[in-house]
Tab-separated table of C-alpha atoms in Angstrom:
chain	number	residue	atom	x	y	z
A	149	UNK	CA	-0.007	0.285	-0.120
A	150	UNK	CA	2.806	2.511	0.790
A	151	UNK	CA	4.576	1.278	-2.431
A	152	UNK	CA	1.545	2.038	-4.653
A	153	UNK	CA	1.276	5.306	-3.086
A	154	UNK	CA	5.082	6.073	-3.447
A	155	UNK	CA	4.453	5.318	-7.449
A	156	UNK	CA	1.414	7.285	-7.697
A	157	UNK	CA	3.214	10.584	-6.123
A	158	UNK	CA	6.102	9.863	-8.385
A	159	UNK	CA	4.004	9.340	-11.621
A	160	UNK	CA	2.103	12.644	-10.480
A	161	UNK	CA	5.697	14.852	-10.295
A	162	UNK	CA	7.035	13.575	-13.200
A	163	UNK	CA	7.551	16.222	-15.689
A	164	UNK	CA	7.052	15.947	-19.402
A	165	UNK	CA	10.043	15.762	-21.311
A	166	UNK	CA	11.220	17.165	-24.871
A	167	UNK	CA	13.147	15.070	-27.346
A	168	UNK	CA	14.823	16.050	-30.807
A	169	UNK	CA	14.868	13.666	-33.504
A	170	UNK	CA	17.510	15.858	-35.584
A	171	UNK	CA	16.366	14.259	-39.166
A	172	UNK	CA	13.775	11.452	-40.004
A	173	UNK	CA	16.667	8.922	-40.537
A	174	UNK	CA	16.621	8.468	-37.162
A	175	UNK	CA	12.983	8.401	-36.138
A	176	UNK	CA	13.266	4.284	-35.643
A	177	UNK	CA	15.313	4.996	-32.475
A	178	UNK	CA	12.438	7.085	-30.465
A	179	UNK	CA	9.321	5.421	-28.937
A	180	UNK	CA	6.321	7.807	-30.245
A	181	UNK	CA	3.582	5.936	-28.173
A	182	UNK	CA	1.849	8.243	-25.636
A	183	UNK	CA	3.807	10.912	-27.138
A	184	UNK	CA	3.083	14.447	-28.960
A	185	UNK	CA	5.288	14.793	-32.202
A	186	UNK	CA	6.006	18.382	-33.462
A	187	UNK	CA	6.942	18.182	-37.465
A	188	UNK	CA	8.988	20.930	-38.117
A	189	UNK	CA	10.524	22.268	-41.457
A	190	UNK	CA	11.506	25.387	-41.121
A	191	UNK	CA	12.547	26.014	-44.653
A	192	UNK	CA	9.460	26.199	-46.224
A	193	UNK	CA	6.968	23.353	-45.471
A	194	UNK	CA	5.851	24.176	-42.115
A	195	UNK	CA	6.027	27.950	-42.353
A	196	UNK	CA	3.875	28.004	-45.081
A	197	UNK	CA	1.780	25.479	-43.626
A	198	UNK	CA	1.063	27.768	-40.501
A	199	UNK	CA	0.980	31.077	-43.000
A	200	UNK	CA	-1.494	29.270	-45.190
A	201	UNK	CA	-3.809	28.214	-42.087
A	202	UNK	CA	-3.375	31.767	-40.613
A	203	UNK	CA	-4.981	33.604	-43.874
A	204	UNK	CA	-7.766	30.859	-43.909
A	205	UNK	CA	-6.995	27.746	-45.297
A	206	UNK	CA	-9.591	25.507	-44.131
A	207	UNK	CA	-7.305	22.009	-43.900
A	208	UNK	CA	-4.065	21.135	-45.988
A	209	UNK	CA	-3.498	17.516	-46.816
A	210	UNK	CA	-0.138	16.465	-47.081
A	211	UNK	CA	1.558	13.853	-49.297
A	212	UNK	CA	4.402	12.177	-49.412
A	213	UNK	CA	4.308	11.914	-53.439
A	214	UNK	CA	3.352	14.124	-56.059
A	215	UNK	CA	0.830	11.868	-57.842
A	216	UNK	CA	-1.482	11.259	-55.022
A	217	UNK	CA	-1.380	14.873	-54.172
A	218	UNK	CA	-2.530	15.635	-57.965
A	219	UNK	CA	-5.257	13.204	-57.982
A	220	UNK	CA	-6.809	15.801	-55.217
A	221	UNK	CA	-7.513	18.356	-57.967
A	222	UNK	CA	-10.378	16.405	-58.776
A	223	UNK	CA	-11.922	16.896	-55.147
A	224	UNK	CA	-11.982	20.488	-55.242
A	225	UNK	CA	-8.127	21.014	-53.542
A	226	UNK	CA	-5.801	23.328	-54.863
A	227	UNK	CA	-2.830	21.317	-55.617
A	228	UNK	CA	0.598	22.548	-54.269
A	229	UNK	CA	4.251	21.477	-54.013
A	230	UNK	CA	7.483	21.782	-54.858
A	231	UNK	CA	10.589	19.421	-55.590
A	232	UNK	CA	14.198	20.649	-54.649
A	233	UNK	CA	12.563	23.836	-54.024
A	234	UNK	CA	10.822	24.536	-57.258
A	235	UNK	CA	6.776	24.832	-57.936
A	236	UNK	CA	6.077	21.237	-59.551
A	237	UNK	CA	4.970	21.823	-63.254
A	238	UNK	CA	1.226	21.733	-63.471
A	239	UNK	CA	0.364	22.484	-59.870
A	240	UNK	CA	-1.334	25.618	-58.993
A	241	UNK	CA	0.729	26.668	-56.018
A	242	UNK	CA	4.597	25.935	-54.531
A	243	UNK	CA	6.039	26.335	-51.112
A	244	UNK	CA	6.701	30.130	-50.565
A	245	UNK	CA	4.763	31.553	-47.607
A	246	UNK	CA	3.769	34.570	-49.556
A	247	UNK	CA	1.821	32.870	-52.072
A	248	UNK	CA	-0.713	32.083	-49.191
A	249	UNK	CA	-0.742	35.352	-48.339
A	250	UNK	CA	-3.797	35.851	-50.060
A	251	UNK	CA	-7.951	36.293	-50.061
A	252	UNK	CA	-8.190	33.296	-52.466
A	253	UNK	CA	-7.184	30.808	-50.103
A	254	UNK	CA	-9.329	31.750	-47.463
A	255	UNK	CA	-12.198	28.848	-47.126
A	256	UNK	CA	-10.151	26.374	-49.197
A	257	UNK	CA	-8.608	23.174	-48.935
A	258	UNK	CA	-5.055	22.387	-49.991
A	259	UNK	CA	-3.321	19.275	-50.883
A	260	UNK	CA	0.407	19.515	-50.463
A	261	UNK	CA	3.547	17.689	-51.278
A	262	UNK	CA	6.767	18.903	-50.454
A	263	UNK	CA	10.670	17.602	-50.591
A	264	UNK	CA	10.850	16.884	-46.649
A	265	UNK	CA	8.247	18.188	-45.087
A	266	UNK	CA	5.656	15.642	-45.894
A	267	UNK	CA	8.103	12.362	-45.716
A	268	UNK	CA	8.284	13.450	-41.902
A	269	UNK	CA	4.830	13.570	-41.181
A	270	UNK	CA	4.133	10.205	-42.866
A	271	UNK	CA	7.238	8.751	-40.304
A	272	UNK	CA	5.610	10.448	-37.267
A	273	UNK	CA	2.200	8.345	-37.560
A	274	UNK	CA	3.082	6.441	-34.239
A	275	UNK	CA	2.663	9.441	-32.058
A	276	UNK	CA	-0.821	10.113	-29.946
A	277	UNK	CA	-0.993	13.388	-31.813
A	278	UNK	CA	1.158	14.991	-34.443
A	279	UNK	CA	1.184	19.019	-34.574
A	280	UNK	CA	2.854	21.076	-37.196
A	281	UNK	CA	5.847	23.615	-35.845
A	282	UNK	CA	7.292	26.833	-36.960
A	283	UNK	CA	9.051	29.749	-35.545
A	284	UNK	CA	5.917	31.749	-37.028
A	285	UNK	CA	3.554	29.891	-34.195
A	286	UNK	CA	6.039	28.939	-31.553
A	287	UNK	CA	4.596	30.654	-28.309
A	288	UNK	CA	1.081	29.054	-29.306
A	289	UNK	CA	2.600	25.623	-30.220
A	290	UNK	CA	4.116	25.551	-26.806
A	291	UNK	CA	1.416	26.808	-25.006
A	292	UNK	CA	-0.864	24.063	-26.382
A	293	UNK	CA	1.487	21.248	-25.338
A	294	UNK	CA	1.228	22.293	-22.110
A	295	UNK	CA	-2.185	22.083	-21.664
A	296	UNK	CA	-1.694	18.146	-23.028
A	297	UNK	CA	1.174	17.135	-20.552
A	298	UNK	CA	2.736	14.720	-22.460
A	299	UNK	CA	6.317	14.042	-23.869
A	300	UNK	CA	7.172	15.744	-26.931
A	301	UNK	CA	9.262	14.784	-30.023
A	302	UNK	CA	10.408	17.097	-32.064
A	303	UNK	CA	10.752	15.530	-35.961
A	304	UNK	CA	13.096	18.037	-37.766
A	305	UNK	CA	12.788	17.605	-41.555
A	306	UNK	CA	15.904	18.140	-42.393
A	307	UNK	CA	17.311	18.288	-46.218
A	308	UNK	CA	17.313	14.643	-48.094
A	309	UNK	CA	17.706	12.731	-44.774
A	310	UNK	CA	20.765	15.488	-43.480
A	311	UNK	CA	20.837	17.681	-40.292
A	312	UNK	CA	19.266	21.022	-41.516
A	313	UNK	CA	20.428	24.004	-39.246
A	314	UNK	CA	16.948	25.880	-38.882
A	315	UNK	CA	14.649	22.737	-37.840
A	316	UNK	CA	17.282	22.277	-34.965
A	317	UNK	CA	17.085	25.956	-34.191
A	318	UNK	CA	13.214	25.799	-33.880
A	319	UNK	CA	13.728	22.667	-31.569
A	320	UNK	CA	15.972	24.823	-29.347
A	321	UNK	CA	13.288	27.595	-29.647
A	322	UNK	CA	10.196	25.099	-28.067
A	323	UNK	CA	13.200	23.884	-25.679
A	324	UNK	CA	13.481	27.201	-24.447
A	325	UNK	CA	9.741	27.802	-24.159
A	326	UNK	CA	9.261	24.554	-22.470
A	327	UNK	CA	11.475	24.382	-19.987
A	328	UNK	CA	9.762	28.152	-18.713
A	329	UNK	CA	6.556	26.156	-18.826
A	330	UNK	CA	7.991	22.939	-16.875
A	331	UNK	CA	9.600	20.583	-19.451
A	332	UNK	CA	12.229	18.205	-18.670
A	333	UNK	CA	15.365	18.608	-21.124
A	334	UNK	CA	17.338	14.765	-20.526
A	335	UNK	CA	18.760	14.267	-24.193
A	336	UNK	CA	22.036	15.508	-25.755
A	337	UNK	CA	20.295	16.812	-29.108
A	338	UNK	CA	17.613	18.444	-27.408
A	339	UNK	CA	20.646	20.228	-24.992
A	340	UNK	CA	22.686	20.812	-28.298
A	341	UNK	CA	19.584	22.263	-30.217
A	342	UNK	CA	18.891	25.049	-26.990
A	343	UNK	CA	22.583	26.000	-27.153
A	344	UNK	CA	22.343	26.689	-30.647
A	345	UNK	CA	19.365	28.822	-30.269
A	346	UNK	CA	20.267	30.598	-27.095
A	347	UNK	CA	23.549	31.901	-28.947
A	348	UNK	CA	22.185	32.742	-32.208
A	349	UNK	CA	19.059	34.122	-31.151
A	350	UNK	CA	19.410	37.692	-31.250
A	351	UNK	CA	21.211	37.607	-34.744
A	352	UNK	CA	19.596	34.410	-36.804
A	353	UNK	CA	20.440	35.662	-39.908
A	354	UNK	CA	24.228	35.699	-38.956
A	355	UNK	CA	24.276	31.997	-38.344
A	356	UNK	CA	21.667	31.121	-41.131
A	357	UNK	CA	23.806	32.835	-43.688
A	358	UNK	CA	26.283	30.046	-43.253
A	359	UNK	CA	23.439	27.368	-43.382
A	360	UNK	CA	23.754	25.089	-46.498
A	361	UNK	CA	19.935	25.419	-47.111
A	362	UNK	CA	20.333	29.453	-47.277
A	363	UNK	CA	22.637	29.055	-49.557
A	364	UNK	CA	20.204	26.618	-51.823
A	365	UNK	CA	17.484	29.409	-51.309
A	366	UNK	CA	19.524	32.103	-52.070
A	367	UNK	CA	20.010	30.267	-55.911
A	368	UNK	CA	16.258	30.242	-56.163
A	369	UNK	CA	16.231	34.624	-54.889
A	370	UNK	CA	13.988	33.797	-51.812
A	371	UNK	CA	15.769	35.714	-49.182
A	372	UNK	CA	11.967	37.478	-47.943
A	373	UNK	CA	11.111	33.871	-47.971
A	374	UNK	CA	13.551	33.001	-45.607
A	375	UNK	CA	13.014	35.977	-43.475
A	376	UNK	CA	9.281	35.554	-43.138
A	377	UNK	CA	10.181	31.874	-42.403
A	378	UNK	CA	12.418	32.789	-39.159
A	379	UNK	CA	10.000	35.358	-37.794
A	380	UNK	CA	8.842	34.205	-34.269
A	381	UNK	CA	5.083	34.319	-33.092
A	382	UNK	CA	3.709	36.027	-36.205
A	383	UNK	CA	0.289	34.117	-35.598
A	384	UNK	CA	-1.405	32.715	-32.445
A	385	UNK	CA	-2.691	29.401	-34.237
A	386	UNK	CA	-1.738	25.773	-33.368
A	387	UNK	CA	-1.828	23.682	-36.487
A	388	UNK	CA	-2.651	19.944	-35.591
A	389	UNK	CA	-3.367	16.681	-37.942
A	390	UNK	CA	-6.985	15.372	-37.589
A	391	UNK	CA	-8.031	12.271	-39.841
A	392	UNK	CA	-4.675	12.645	-42.242
A	393	UNK	CA	-5.537	16.587	-42.674
A	394	UNK	CA	-3.718	19.743	-41.009
A	395	UNK	CA	-6.193	22.174	-39.538
A	396	UNK	CA	-6.183	24.973	-36.737
A	397	UNK	CA	-6.528	23.184	-33.420
A	398	UNK	CA	-7.376	26.182	-31.229
B	275	UNK	CA	41.429	23.701	-74.586
B	276	UNK	CA	40.085	26.832	-72.564
B	277	UNK	CA	37.211	24.858	-71.018
B	278	UNK	CA	39.742	22.119	-69.893
B	279	UNK	CA	42.238	24.797	-68.138
B	280	UNK	CA	39.572	26.114	-66.326
B	281	UNK	CA	38.549	23.137	-64.790
B	282	UNK	CA	42.181	22.296	-64.119
B	283	UNK	CA	42.473	25.537	-62.266
B	284	UNK	CA	39.201	24.725	-60.618
B	285	UNK	CA	40.563	21.619	-59.024
B	286	UNK	CA	43.530	23.015	-58.356
B	287	UNK	CA	41.920	25.441	-56.200
B	288	UNK	CA	39.066	23.453	-54.510
B	289	UNK	CA	39.899	23.527	-50.758
B	290	UNK	CA	38.980	20.013	-48.900
B	291	UNK	CA	35.773	19.848	-47.071
B	292	UNK	CA	34.903	18.607	-43.290
B	293	UNK	CA	31.888	16.577	-42.878
B	294	UNK	CA	30.093	15.696	-39.682
B	295	UNK	CA	28.508	12.467	-39.339
B	296	UNK	CA	25.894	12.969	-36.224
B	297	UNK	CA	25.552	9.404	-35.557
B	298	UNK	CA	26.299	5.954	-37.062
B	299	UNK	CA	22.908	5.564	-37.960
B	300	UNK	CA	23.426	7.627	-41.067
B	301	UNK	CA	26.658	6.998	-42.405
B	302	UNK	CA	24.470	5.562	-45.535
B	303	UNK	CA	24.064	9.307	-46.174
B	304	UNK	CA	27.823	9.884	-46.783
B	305	UNK	CA	30.047	8.877	-49.545
B	306	UNK	CA	33.195	7.533	-48.093
B	307	UNK	CA	35.100	7.227	-50.978
B	308	UNK	CA	38.527	9.201	-51.622
B	309	UNK	CA	37.788	10.520	-48.220
B	310	UNK	CA	39.287	10.155	-44.634
B	311	UNK	CA	36.941	9.069	-41.912
B	312	UNK	CA	37.986	10.112	-38.309
B	313	UNK	CA	35.845	8.300	-36.047
B	314	UNK	CA	35.619	9.665	-32.486
B	315	UNK	CA	34.030	8.410	-29.148
B	316	UNK	CA	35.188	10.553	-26.702
B	317	UNK	CA	34.050	9.183	-23.457
B	318	UNK	CA	35.523	6.968	-23.882
B	319	UNK	CA	36.677	4.576	-26.372
B	320	UNK	CA	38.983	7.160	-28.522
B	321	UNK	CA	40.260	8.587	-25.793
B	322	UNK	CA	41.487	5.768	-24.378
B	323	UNK	CA	42.623	4.489	-27.302
B	324	UNK	CA	44.693	7.540	-28.106
B	325	UNK	CA	46.277	7.402	-24.115
B	326	UNK	CA	46.919	3.649	-24.524
B	327	UNK	CA	49.085	4.415	-27.749
B	328	UNK	CA	50.728	7.353	-26.221
B	329	UNK	CA	52.005	5.046	-23.542
B	330	UNK	CA	53.301	2.793	-25.814
B	331	UNK	CA	50.860	-0.290	-26.894
B	332	UNK	CA	52.436	-1.453	-30.104
B	333	UNK	CA	48.762	-1.904	-31.720
B	334	UNK	CA	45.041	-1.747	-30.472
B	335	UNK	CA	42.844	-4.274	-32.756
B	336	UNK	CA	38.759	-3.190	-32.441
B	337	UNK	CA	36.057	-5.293	-32.508
B	338	UNK	CA	32.665	-4.780	-32.677
B	339	UNK	CA	31.190	-8.199	-30.664
B	340	UNK	CA	32.978	-9.681	-27.236
B	341	UNK	CA	33.689	-13.053	-28.615
B	342	UNK	CA	35.695	-12.269	-31.544
B	343	UNK	CA	37.727	-9.901	-29.300
B	344	UNK	CA	37.908	-12.650	-26.532
B	345	UNK	CA	39.462	-15.269	-28.929
B	346	UNK	CA	42.466	-12.941	-29.403
B	347	UNK	CA	43.643	-13.769	-25.552
B	348	UNK	CA	45.220	-17.043	-27.278
B	349	UNK	CA	47.312	-14.489	-29.686
B	350	UNK	CA	49.321	-12.424	-26.826
B	351	UNK	CA	46.623	-9.716	-26.991
B	352	UNK	CA	45.520	-8.018	-23.670
B	353	UNK	CA	41.699	-8.333	-24.097
B	354	UNK	CA	39.950	-5.214	-23.286
B	355	UNK	CA	36.359	-3.700	-23.026
B	356	UNK	CA	32.744	-2.622	-22.017
B	357	UNK	CA	29.214	-2.338	-22.239
B	358	UNK	CA	27.283	0.316	-21.111
B	359	UNK	CA	30.271	1.617	-19.385
B	360	UNK	CA	31.283	-1.269	-17.189
B	361	UNK	CA	34.242	-3.749	-17.968
B	362	UNK	CA	33.227	-7.030	-19.391
B	363	UNK	CA	33.297	-10.486	-16.917
B	364	UNK	CA	36.279	-11.777	-17.526
B	365	UNK	CA	38.112	-9.370	-19.516
B	366	UNK	CA	41.360	-7.975	-18.200
B	367	UNK	CA	40.824	-4.478	-18.798
B	368	UNK	CA	37.747	-2.111	-19.310
B	369	UNK	CA	37.398	1.519	-21.075
B	370	UNK	CA	39.259	3.940	-18.585
B	371	UNK	CA	42.073	5.819	-19.899
B	372	UNK	CA	43.709	5.802	-16.458
B	373	UNK	CA	43.800	1.922	-16.527
B	374	UNK	CA	46.421	2.239	-20.006
B	375	UNK	CA	48.632	5.117	-17.920
B	376	UNK	CA	51.009	1.905	-17.173
B	377	UNK	CA	54.162	0.253	-18.124
B	378	UNK	CA	52.536	-2.810	-18.334
B	379	UNK	CA	50.989	-2.266	-21.673
B	380	UNK	CA	54.301	-0.601	-23.584
B	381	UNK	CA	54.956	-2.985	-26.567
B	382	UNK	CA	51.721	-4.634	-25.682
B	383	UNK	CA	48.917	-5.768	-28.180
B	384	UNK	CA	45.465	-4.982	-27.298
B	385	UNK	CA	42.188	-6.135	-28.304
B	386	UNK	CA	39.515	-3.874	-27.509
B	387	UNK	CA	35.468	-3.955	-28.090
B	388	UNK	CA	33.479	-1.114	-26.883
B	389	UNK	CA	29.838	-0.385	-26.913
B	390	UNK	CA	29.979	2.461	-29.145
B	391	UNK	CA	33.264	3.318	-30.817
B	392	UNK	CA	34.034	0.206	-32.550
B	393	UNK	CA	30.844	-0.258	-34.253
B	394	UNK	CA	31.447	3.132	-35.803
B	395	UNK	CA	34.931	2.107	-37.134
B	396	UNK	CA	32.933	-0.676	-38.834
B	397	UNK	CA	30.626	1.468	-40.614
B	398	UNK	CA	33.752	3.420	-41.901
B	399	UNK	CA	34.973	0.906	-44.052
B	400	UNK	CA	34.494	2.713	-47.310
B	401	UNK	CA	37.204	5.495	-46.908
B	402	UNK	CA	40.521	5.741	-48.159
B	403	UNK	CA	41.852	5.918	-44.243
B	404	UNK	CA	40.497	5.976	-40.870
B	405	UNK	CA	42.089	7.967	-37.912
B	406	UNK	CA	40.928	7.705	-34.347
B	407	UNK	CA	40.352	11.364	-33.136
B	408	UNK	CA	39.822	12.523	-29.594
B	409	UNK	CA	40.975	16.203	-27.864
B	410	UNK	CA	43.949	14.564	-26.552
B	411	UNK	CA	45.229	14.388	-29.988
B	412	UNK	CA	43.210	17.313	-31.897
B	413	UNK	CA	46.124	19.487	-33.099
B	414	UNK	CA	48.182	16.060	-34.127
B	415	UNK	CA	45.178	15.232	-36.013
B	416	UNK	CA	44.483	18.288	-37.574
B	417	UNK	CA	47.942	18.788	-38.803
B	418	UNK	CA	48.162	15.102	-40.274
B	419	UNK	CA	44.751	15.878	-42.276
B	420	UNK	CA	46.042	18.971	-43.585
B	421	UNK	CA	49.181	16.987	-45.049
B	422	UNK	CA	46.844	14.426	-47.054
B	423	UNK	CA	44.395	17.085	-48.874
B	424	UNK	CA	41.465	15.125	-49.096
B	425	UNK	CA	37.829	15.438	-47.940
B	426	UNK	CA	37.250	14.353	-44.478
B	427	UNK	CA	33.990	13.008	-42.738
B	428	UNK	CA	34.290	12.899	-38.564
B	429	UNK	CA	32.108	10.009	-37.766
B	430	UNK	CA	30.816	10.311	-34.219
B	431	UNK	CA	29.820	7.282	-32.802
B	432	UNK	CA	27.271	8.357	-30.219
B	433	UNK	CA	25.460	6.250	-27.915
B	434	UNK	CA	23.274	3.616	-29.252
B	435	UNK	CA	22.860	5.301	-32.614
B	436	UNK	CA	21.832	8.884	-30.669
B	437	UNK	CA	23.449	11.967	-30.983
B	438	UNK	CA	25.984	12.920	-28.476
B	439	UNK	CA	27.181	16.073	-27.303
B	440	UNK	CA	31.051	15.367	-26.655
B	441	UNK	CA	31.689	13.814	-29.797
B	442	UNK	CA	29.895	16.576	-31.639
B	443	UNK	CA	32.020	19.142	-29.494
B	444	UNK	CA	35.390	17.091	-30.919
B	445	UNK	CA	33.786	17.858	-34.479
B	446	UNK	CA	33.734	21.240	-33.720
B	447	UNK	CA	37.038	21.345	-32.657
B	448	UNK	CA	38.290	19.767	-35.394
B	449	UNK	CA	36.587	22.431	-37.791
B	450	UNK	CA	38.147	25.234	-35.844
B	451	UNK	CA	41.053	23.788	-36.300
B	452	UNK	CA	40.986	22.657	-40.082
B	453	UNK	CA	39.333	26.189	-40.888
B	454	UNK	CA	42.972	27.974	-39.795
B	455	UNK	CA	44.435	25.880	-41.948
B	456	UNK	CA	42.366	25.884	-45.069
B	457	UNK	CA	39.519	23.079	-44.912
B	458	UNK	CA	35.969	24.657	-46.110
B	459	UNK	CA	33.046	24.037	-44.205
B	460	UNK	CA	29.266	23.546	-46.082
B	461	UNK	CA	27.250	21.287	-44.425
B	462	UNK	CA	25.148	22.111	-41.302
B	463	UNK	CA	26.090	19.794	-38.958
B	464	UNK	CA	29.598	20.807	-39.046
B	465	UNK	CA	28.448	24.482	-38.984
B	466	UNK	CA	26.426	23.580	-35.614
B	467	UNK	CA	29.387	21.586	-34.322
B	468	UNK	CA	31.622	24.601	-34.749
B	469	UNK	CA	29.117	26.720	-33.145
B	470	UNK	CA	28.624	24.602	-30.208
B	471	UNK	CA	32.539	24.430	-29.706
B	472	UNK	CA	33.158	28.098	-30.052
B	473	UNK	CA	30.614	28.935	-27.577
B	474	UNK	CA	31.557	26.320	-24.766
B	475	UNK	CA	34.851	25.812	-25.451
B	476	UNK	CA	36.348	28.190	-22.388
B	477	UNK	CA	34.170	26.013	-20.017
B	478	UNK	CA	33.415	22.779	-21.183
B	479	UNK	CA	32.173	21.312	-18.181
B	480	UNK	CA	29.575	23.872	-17.625
B	481	UNK	CA	27.769	21.955	-20.804
B	482	UNK	CA	29.171	18.579	-20.228
B	483	UNK	CA	27.598	18.573	-17.154
B	484	UNK	CA	24.033	18.283	-18.198
B	485	UNK	CA	24.728	16.243	-20.802
B	486	UNK	CA	23.151	12.809	-21.206
B	487	UNK	CA	26.752	10.479	-21.355
B	488	UNK	CA	28.164	13.051	-18.055
B	489	UNK	CA	24.968	11.514	-16.116
B	490	UNK	CA	25.724	8.264	-17.265
B	491	UNK	CA	29.371	8.415	-16.160
B	492	UNK	CA	28.780	9.975	-12.922
B	493	UNK	CA	26.320	6.981	-11.812
B	494	UNK	CA	29.662	4.782	-12.627
B	495	UNK	CA	31.873	7.468	-10.561
B	496	UNK	CA	34.074	8.188	-13.329
B	497	UNK	CA	34.749	12.027	-12.850
B	498	UNK	CA	38.343	11.834	-13.788
B	499	UNK	CA	38.138	9.771	-16.836
B	500	UNK	CA	35.722	12.434	-18.064
B	501	UNK	CA	38.011	15.508	-17.008
B	502	UNK	CA	41.142	13.650	-18.797
B	503	UNK	CA	38.920	13.218	-22.055
B	504	UNK	CA	37.747	16.884	-22.086
B	505	UNK	CA	41.671	17.571	-22.410
B	506	UNK	CA	43.291	18.990	-25.516
B	507	UNK	CA	46.290	18.659	-27.262
B	508	UNK	CA	47.798	16.185	-24.271
B	509	UNK	CA	49.449	13.772	-26.446
B	510	UNK	CA	51.304	14.431	-29.911
B	511	UNK	CA	50.621	11.132	-31.610
B	512	UNK	CA	48.257	10.255	-34.806
B	513	UNK	CA	45.995	7.486	-34.576
B	514	UNK	CA	45.142	5.297	-37.570
B	515	UNK	CA	43.834	2.181	-38.868
B	516	UNK	CA	46.432	-0.106	-41.271
B	517	UNK	CA	45.345	-3.834	-42.214
B	518	UNK	CA	42.545	-3.670	-39.078
B	519	UNK	CA	44.425	-2.096	-36.272
B	520	UNK	CA	45.060	1.000	-34.580
B	521	UNK	CA	48.559	1.904	-34.423
B	522	UNK	CA	50.446	5.317	-34.210
B	523	UNK	CA	51.320	6.899	-37.445
B	524	UNK	CA	53.720	9.787	-37.009
């Protein structure tokens, strides 16, 4: 009886933890059961999704491949997506958040496929719940996670399996918010992400200019996209997946 | 003719690059051909190997599994190894560098198996050459790499596939040395490792005390091991693999 009381007390006092899966290539190392997955692809899928929802898109259905995405045109979806940063031929929209800052998407359903982001969502399917996280809705996402009181795994979309700086910086930013709200950090990848964020948050561009993704985006002349995607707390929405589609949760 | 001259000039001026494979789980993303792999397992395999060589061990043969390692006892090897930080039963030595600071290993051959380090060596076998890197022989390793003028991949041993802070800090420290010596950094993982190193090198312990590996080692009461393993440039040797065994190269 005493023993069971001690266990109950221990369960009650255990803080939730934040884990950071640095690339989708190592998701198999994580146990997603009873946890919330926060998928992030800062440049640009998750930032674009959050922007589109903030501008009134009713839902965004993610697809790992082009052909499945394209079929949704027949069901009144806007079809959208990129490969290697460029809009897919015959698709109506690409992956720039600025394309979605428009009345024409208000109330519309969007089918979206991207190079890395949608694959990261596919790989998170063992989780209790999947959110889409961006710096654009950082604080709202953190506040929602606290209400759920579950362990959280940030899944960084990366670039073709490789580690990406901007996704890791998001994980660090989320760690900073969640520590203030009572979460534990007991994994090195989260600790490293937090250190990177704390040491660069006052001048994100200085570090990001050296990153491989910035160099790729620079070649595509989309400086403004990157600037937008690195802005914190522009939108007060939480983006989550319900029945395979991304909607605003609050 | 003009075209071929331009290519030749470009080849001549191309600087070698440093890549950082953050865990052995993602080695398949890297092309090791024509490159040098630097395997690191700061706590403690690579630090212990470098210490043993500095104290005169004639060679150290790495093994991924216990039984292959144990057989070498019949060939006059000292058999050594740990699992989960603890010396394997019936083995003569464990994985603490202090065990190897002794005359008794001078001129001796050692067969070594460890939890993560030897597996990382196995996975690097596509490289032109494999070195064993530690903070203990950082500068000597960097100077050797410059003489080879090849791209370099640091393979962080990690912990059971997971990212480890101390191995990444070594990658950052090596990046700092190699940039001064003319290498290029064009990968986010190396950039992140360099940032982590630059921001914590003046007080490594402050960051490392929060790391998961430090907490594990603390449970085993091996603070002194960790302090030794985080010391820079104590030994002026280069550790490399020749015919499946680790020897001093210079």
